[in-house]
PDB file of C-alpha atoms in Angstrom:
ATOM      1  CA  MET A  10    -106.920 -48.722 -54.233  1.00 50.00           C
ATOM      2  CA  PRO A  11    -104.755 -49.194 -50.775  1.00 53.00           C
ATOM      3  CA  GLU A  12    -101.500 -45.754 -50.479  1.00 56.00           C
ATOM      4  CA  SER A  13     -98.395 -47.834 -50.729  1.00 55.00           C
ATOM      5  CA  SER A  14     -96.140 -47.486 -47.996  1.00 53.00           C
ATOM      6  CA  GLN A  15     -93.026 -46.628 -49.822  1.00 58.00           C
ATOM      7  CA  PRO A  16     -92.281 -43.048 -51.127  1.00 63.00           C
ATOM      8  CA  THR A  17     -92.991 -41.273 -53.793  1.00 76.00           C
ATOM      9  CA  SER A  18     -90.235 -40.404 -56.438  1.00 77.00           C
ATOM     10  CA  GLN A  19     -90.913 -36.834 -55.327  1.00 80.00           C
ATOM     11  CA  ALA A  20     -90.889 -37.343 -51.677  1.00 81.00           C
ATOM     12  CA  ARG A  21     -87.539 -39.060 -52.546  1.00 84.00           C
ATOM     13  CA  LYS A  22     -86.235 -36.163 -54.833  1.00 81.00           C
ATOM     14  CA  GLY A  23     -87.577 -33.912 -52.463  1.00 83.00           C
ATOM     15  CA  ALA A  24     -85.698 -35.779 -49.392  1.00 88.00           C
ATOM     16  CA  ALA A  25     -82.498 -35.830 -50.915  1.00 89.00           C
ATOM     17  CA  LEU A  26     -82.240 -31.813 -52.372  1.00 91.00           C
ATOM     18  CA  ALA A  27     -83.199 -31.447 -48.485  1.00 93.00           C
ATOM     19  CA  ARG A  28     -79.902 -33.237 -47.772  1.00 95.00           C
ATOM     20  CA  TRP A  29     -77.640 -31.052 -50.721  1.00 96.00           C
ATOM     21  CA  LEU A  30     -79.031 -27.927 -49.062  1.00 96.00           C
ATOM     22  CA  ALA A  31     -78.000 -29.075 -45.641  1.00 97.00           C
ATOM     23  CA  LEU A  32     -74.698 -29.510 -46.921  1.00 97.00           C
ATOM     24  CA  ALA A  33     -74.311 -25.696 -48.794  1.00 98.00           C
ATOM     25  CA  LEU A  34     -75.902 -24.455 -45.259  1.00 98.00           C
ATOM     26  CA  ALA A  35     -73.282 -26.098 -43.203  1.00 98.00           C
ATOM     27  CA  ILE A  36     -70.780 -24.417 -45.008  1.00 98.00           C
ATOM     28  CA  VAL A  37     -72.419 -21.121 -44.910  1.00 98.00           C
ATOM     29  CA  ILE A  38     -72.668 -21.471 -40.834  1.00 98.00           C
ATOM     30  CA  ILE A  39     -69.164 -22.349 -40.999  1.00 98.00           C
ATOM     31  CA  ASP A  40     -67.805 -19.705 -42.882  1.00 98.00           C
ATOM     32  CA  GLN A  41     -70.435 -17.451 -41.625  1.00 98.00           C
ATOM     33  CA  LEU A  42     -69.134 -18.578 -37.877  1.00 98.00           C
ATOM     34  CA  THR A  43     -65.379 -18.490 -38.936  1.00 98.00           C
ATOM     35  CA  LYS A  44     -65.612 -15.202 -40.572  1.00 98.00           C
ATOM     36  CA  ILE A  45     -67.497 -13.574 -37.242  1.00 98.00           C
ATOM     37  CA  TYR A  46     -64.381 -14.832 -35.477  1.00 98.00           C
ATOM     38  CA  PHE A  47     -61.620 -13.556 -37.509  1.00 98.00           C
ATOM     39  CA  ASP A  48     -63.297 -10.037 -37.804  1.00 96.00           C
ATOM     40  CA  GLY A  49     -64.183  -9.527 -34.452  1.00 97.00           C
ATOM     41  CA  ASN A  50     -60.945 -11.008 -32.734  1.00 97.00           C
ATOM     42  CA  TYR A  51     -57.752  -9.529 -35.228  1.00 97.00           C
ATOM     43  CA  ARG A  52     -58.034  -6.201 -36.408  1.00 97.00           C
ATOM     44  CA  TYR A  53     -57.534  -5.621 -40.491  1.00 97.00           C
ATOM     45  CA  GLY A  54     -54.519  -6.054 -41.926  1.00 95.00           C
ATOM     46  CA  GLU A  55     -53.273  -7.919 -38.731  1.00 96.00           C
ATOM     47  CA  ARG A  56     -51.266 -11.201 -39.041  1.00 96.00           C
ATOM     48  CA  VAL A  57     -51.041 -14.019 -36.867  1.00 97.00           C
ATOM     49  CA  ASN A  58     -47.800 -16.316 -37.852  1.00 97.00           C
ATOM     50  CA  ILE A  59     -49.382 -20.528 -37.263  1.00 97.00           C
ATOM     51  CA  LEU A  60     -46.660 -21.886 -39.333  1.00 97.00           C
ATOM     52  CA  PRO A  61     -43.510 -21.455 -41.380  1.00 96.00           C
ATOM     53  CA  PHE A  62     -45.869 -20.940 -44.396  1.00 97.00           C
ATOM     54  CA  PHE A  63     -49.420 -20.130 -43.295  1.00 97.00           C
ATOM     55  CA  ASP A  64     -50.806 -17.110 -41.576  1.00 97.00           C
ATOM     56  CA  PHE A  65     -54.589 -16.136 -39.526  1.00 98.00           C
ATOM     57  CA  THR A  66     -55.473 -12.682 -41.249  1.00 97.00           C
ATOM     58  CA  LEU A  67     -57.874 -10.145 -41.893  1.00 97.00           C
ATOM     59  CA  VAL A  68     -58.241  -8.576 -44.809  1.00 96.00           C
ATOM     60  CA  TYR A  69     -61.048  -7.044 -47.520  1.00 94.00           C
ATOM     61  CA  ASN A  70     -61.904  -8.368 -50.353  1.00 88.00           C
ATOM     62  CA  PRO A  71     -64.429  -5.199 -52.201  1.00 77.00           C
ATOM     63  CA  GLY A  72     -63.425  -8.140 -55.093  1.00 64.00           C
ATOM     64  CA  ALA A  73     -63.969 -11.409 -56.244  1.00 60.00           C
ATOM     65  CA  ALA A  74     -61.581 -14.025 -56.868  1.00 57.00           C
ATOM     66  CA  PHE A  75     -58.054 -12.933 -56.081  1.00 52.00           C
ATOM     67  CA  SER A  76     -59.154  -9.835 -55.472  1.00 54.00           C
ATOM     68  CA  PHE A  77     -60.563  -8.976 -59.485  1.00 49.00           C
ATOM     69  CA  LEU A  78     -61.906  -5.961 -59.678  1.00 50.00           C
ATOM     70  CA  ALA A  79     -61.274  -5.186 -56.237  1.00 51.00           C
ATOM     71  CA  ASP A  80     -61.148  -1.512 -57.197  1.00 51.00           C
ATOM     72  CA  GLY A  81     -63.836  -0.772 -59.403  1.00 50.00           C
ATOM     73  CA  GLN A  82     -65.449   1.751 -57.460  1.00 55.00           C
ATOM     74  CA  GLY A  83     -68.223  -0.492 -55.191  1.00 56.00           C
ATOM     75  CA  TRP A  84     -70.226  -1.348 -58.524  1.00 61.00           C
ATOM     76  CA  GLN A  85     -69.175  -4.630 -58.904  1.00 65.00           C
ATOM     77  CA  ARG A  86     -70.079  -5.274 -55.586  1.00 65.00           C
ATOM     78  CA  TRP A  87     -73.479  -5.258 -56.885  1.00 74.00           C
ATOM     79  CA  LEU A  88     -72.378  -7.041 -60.471  1.00 77.00           C
ATOM     80  CA  PHE A  89     -71.107  -9.829 -57.771  1.00 75.00           C
ATOM     81  CA  THR A  90     -73.767 -10.007 -55.785  1.00 82.00           C
ATOM     82  CA  ILE A  91     -75.774 -10.585 -59.352  1.00 86.00           C
ATOM     83  CA  ILE A  92     -73.990 -13.096 -60.300  1.00 85.00           C
ATOM     84  CA  ALA A  93     -73.808 -15.001 -56.853  1.00 85.00           C
ATOM     85  CA  LEU A  94     -77.929 -14.791 -56.750  1.00 91.00           C
ATOM     86  CA  SER A  95     -78.554 -15.963 -60.692  1.00 92.00           C
ATOM     87  CA  ALA A  96     -75.373 -19.080 -59.761  1.00 92.00           C
ATOM     88  CA  VAL A  97     -77.705 -19.835 -56.414  1.00 94.00           C
ATOM     89  CA  GLY A  98     -80.696 -20.509 -58.903  1.00 94.00           C
ATOM     90  CA  LEU A  99     -79.211 -22.456 -61.638  1.00 96.00           C
ATOM     91  CA  ILE A 100     -77.760 -24.982 -58.648  1.00 96.00           C
ATOM     92  CA  VAL A 101     -80.524 -25.231 -56.820  1.00 95.00           C
ATOM     93  CA  HIS A 102     -82.946 -26.150 -60.315  1.00 95.00           C
ATOM     94  CA  LEU A 103     -79.759 -28.868 -60.946  1.00 96.00           C
ATOM     95  CA  LEU A 104     -79.438 -30.393 -57.330  1.00 96.00           C
ATOM     96  CA  ARG A 105     -83.565 -30.524 -58.004  1.00 93.00           C
ATOM     97  CA  LYS A 106     -83.293 -31.991 -61.826  1.00 93.00           C
ATOM     98  CA  HIS A 107     -80.685 -33.942 -60.472  1.00 92.00           C
ATOM     99  CA  PRO A 108     -80.755 -34.798 -56.717  1.00 90.00           C
ATOM    100  CA  ASN A 109     -79.333 -38.631 -57.133  1.00 89.00           C
ATOM    101  CA  GLN A 110     -76.064 -38.234 -58.852  1.00 94.00           C
ATOM    102  CA  LEU A 111     -74.146 -38.036 -55.422  1.00 95.00           C
ATOM    103  CA  LEU A 112     -70.770 -36.651 -57.251  1.00 97.00           C
ATOM    104  CA  PHE A 113     -72.262 -33.711 -58.902  1.00 97.00           C
ATOM    105  CA  CYS A 114     -74.641 -32.657 -55.817  1.00 97.00           C
ATOM    106  CA  THR A 115     -71.799 -32.587 -53.529  1.00 98.00           C
ATOM    107  CA  ALA A 116     -70.051 -30.523 -55.585  1.00 98.00           C
ATOM    108  CA  LEU A 117     -73.014 -28.130 -56.226  1.00 98.00           C
ATOM    109  CA  SER A 118     -74.025 -27.857 -52.744  1.00 98.00           C
ATOM    110  CA  MET A 119     -70.472 -27.134 -52.186  1.00 98.00           C
ATOM    111  CA  ILE A 120     -70.094 -24.211 -54.895  1.00 97.00           C
ATOM    112  CA  LEU A 121     -73.866 -23.232 -54.025  1.00 97.00           C
ATOM    113  CA  GLY A 122     -72.409 -22.819 -49.749  1.00 98.00           C
ATOM    114  CA  GLY A 123     -69.708 -20.603 -51.124  1.00 96.00           C
ATOM    115  CA  ALA A 124     -71.587 -18.246 -52.987  1.00 94.00           C
ATOM    116  CA  VAL A 125     -74.200 -17.784 -50.336  1.00 96.00           C
ATOM    117  CA  GLY A 126     -71.556 -17.131 -47.785  1.00 96.00           C
ATOM    118  CA  ASN A 127     -70.258 -14.649 -50.053  1.00 93.00           C
ATOM    119  CA  LEU A 128     -73.033 -12.888 -50.935  1.00 92.00           C
ATOM    120  CA  ILE A 129     -74.275 -12.616 -47.246  1.00 95.00           C
ATOM    121  CA  ASP A 130     -70.771 -10.816 -46.812  1.00 94.00           C
ATOM    122  CA  ARG A 131     -71.573  -8.520 -49.954  1.00 89.00           C
ATOM    123  CA  VAL A 132     -74.797  -7.739 -49.105  1.00 89.00           C
ATOM    124  CA  GLN A 133     -74.007  -6.933 -45.189  1.00 92.00           C
ATOM    125  CA  HIS A 134     -70.627  -5.088 -45.529  1.00 90.00           C
ATOM    126  CA  GLY A 135     -70.005  -4.582 -49.226  1.00 86.00           C
ATOM    127  CA  HIS A 136     -66.508  -6.946 -49.160  1.00 88.00           C
ATOM    128  CA  VAL A 137     -66.148 -10.166 -48.557  1.00 92.00           C
ATOM    129  CA  VAL A 138     -63.702 -11.389 -45.373  1.00 96.00           C
ATOM    130  CA  ASP A 139     -60.914 -13.161 -45.533  1.00 96.00           C
ATOM    131  CA  PHE A 140     -58.650 -14.713 -43.369  1.00 97.00           C
ATOM    132  CA  LEU A 141     -56.466 -17.868 -44.456  1.00 97.00           C
ATOM    133  CA  LEU A 142     -53.001 -16.295 -45.703  1.00 97.00           C
ATOM    134  CA  PHE A 143     -50.837 -19.183 -47.126  1.00 97.00           C
ATOM    135  CA  TYR A 144     -47.115 -17.962 -48.719  1.00 96.00           C
ATOM    136  CA  TRP A 145     -43.090 -18.852 -49.382  1.00 96.00           C
ATOM    137  CA  ASN A 146     -40.760 -16.366 -49.770  1.00 94.00           C
ATOM    138  CA  SER A 147     -42.012 -13.421 -50.981  1.00 93.00           C
ATOM    139  CA  TRP A 148     -44.588 -15.530 -52.809  1.00 95.00           C
ATOM    140  CA  TYR A 149     -48.224 -15.066 -50.966  1.00 92.00           C
ATOM    141  CA  PHE A 150     -51.454 -16.819 -52.306  1.00 93.00           C
ATOM    142  CA  PRO A 151     -54.301 -14.277 -52.549  1.00 91.00           C
ATOM    143  CA  ALA A 152     -55.874 -14.777 -48.630  1.00 94.00           C
ATOM    144  CA  PHE A 153     -58.808 -16.403 -48.847  1.00 95.00           C
ATOM    145  CA  ASN A 154     -61.839 -17.741 -46.213  1.00 96.00           C
ATOM    146  CA  VAL A 155     -63.901 -21.120 -45.893  1.00 97.00           C
ATOM    147  CA  ALA A 156     -66.076 -20.181 -48.776  1.00 96.00           C
ATOM    148  CA  ASP A 157     -63.758 -19.616 -51.600  1.00 95.00           C
ATOM    149  CA  ILE A 158     -62.750 -23.321 -50.172  1.00 96.00           C
ATOM    150  CA  GLY A 159     -66.499 -25.123 -50.646  1.00 97.00           C
ATOM    151  CA  ILE A 160     -66.412 -23.264 -53.934  1.00 95.00           C
ATOM    152  CA  THR A 161     -62.992 -24.595 -55.324  1.00 96.00           C
ATOM    153  CA  CYS A 162     -63.306 -28.150 -53.485  1.00 97.00           C
ATOM    154  CA  GLY A 163     -67.189 -27.999 -55.245  1.00 97.00           C
ATOM    155  CA  ALA A 164     -65.031 -26.509 -58.897  1.00 97.00           C
ATOM    156  CA  ALA A 165     -62.702 -29.715 -58.231  1.00 98.00           C
ATOM    157  CA  LEU A 166     -65.413 -32.306 -57.839  1.00 98.00           C
ATOM    158  CA  LEU A 167     -66.984 -31.269 -60.322  1.00 97.00           C
ATOM    159  CA  ILE A 168     -64.789 -31.537 -62.987  1.00 98.00           C
ATOM    160  CA  LEU A 169     -64.171 -35.043 -61.556  1.00 98.00           C
ATOM    161  CA  ASP A 170     -67.192 -35.587 -62.312  1.00 97.00           C
ATOM    162  CA  GLU A 171     -67.061 -34.854 -65.993  1.00 96.00           C
ATOM    163  CA  LEU A 172     -64.638 -36.631 -66.415  1.00 97.00           C
ATOM    164  CA  ARG A 173     -65.810 -39.555 -64.997  1.00 96.00           C
ATOM    165  CA  ARG A 174     -68.981 -39.203 -67.280  1.00 93.00           C
ATOM    166  CA  MET A 175     -66.918 -38.606 -69.943  1.00 95.00           C
ATOM    167  CA  ARG A 176     -65.101 -42.178 -69.408  1.00 94.00           C
ATOM    168  CA  ARG A 177     -68.260 -43.858 -68.759  1.00 92.00           C
ATOM    169  CA  GLU A 178     -69.545 -42.600 -72.593  1.00 92.00           C
ATOM    170  CA  ARG A 179     -66.559 -43.318 -73.980  1.00 91.00           C
ATOM    171  CA  GLN A 180     -66.631 -46.885 -72.689  1.00 90.00           C
ATOM    172  CA  ARG A 181     -70.298 -47.188 -73.514  1.00 90.00           C
ATOM    173  CA  ARG A 182     -69.605 -46.689 -77.124  1.00 88.00           C
ATOM    174  CA  ALA A 183     -66.627 -48.783 -77.597  1.00 87.00           C
ATOM    175  CA  GLN A 184     -69.335 -51.787 -75.890  1.00 85.00           C
ATOM    176  CA  SER A 185     -71.440 -50.357 -78.531  1.00 84.00           C
ATOM    177  CA  ASP A 186     -69.714 -50.313 -81.030  1.00 82.00           C
ATOM    178  CA  ALA A 187     -68.196 -53.485 -80.521  1.00 81.00           C
ATOM    179  CA  SER A 188     -71.463 -55.728 -80.323  1.00 72.00           C
TER     180      SER A 188
END
């Protein structure tokens, strides 16, 4: 029997997974390079004004988003490490299972890249390096980094993907009810 020149379904899935992991890796690389730059060129707490509402700064966050559990005496480092490792495993599984769902996998890849970027910081330093600070008058948004941007944008895309899925499902049901 002659071999088919068409790639197998498994090979196509593997190639798609590689593309999604490459996107996550790109986020990790950009995240780590920016953190190395700010950690090496700024003093802790130093702020450099860029715009009337935006500064570069160097702060360390031993907690999670918005400094949640930042004063946890160090145990939170391991809790967030376990959570991140679990998330990495789940995301890779979902990317393998659904490699052709563009929006879903883009979202998961962005979250994966961000989770791994912050995981590297936690393991290496015991805290996450943050350097982007937005504010207005006396209101300050907590400082964040490229990994956080990946996680936030990925979460927004996941919500969009779910809303689109629900809309398609509703349309399918309406069409089947009309038949």
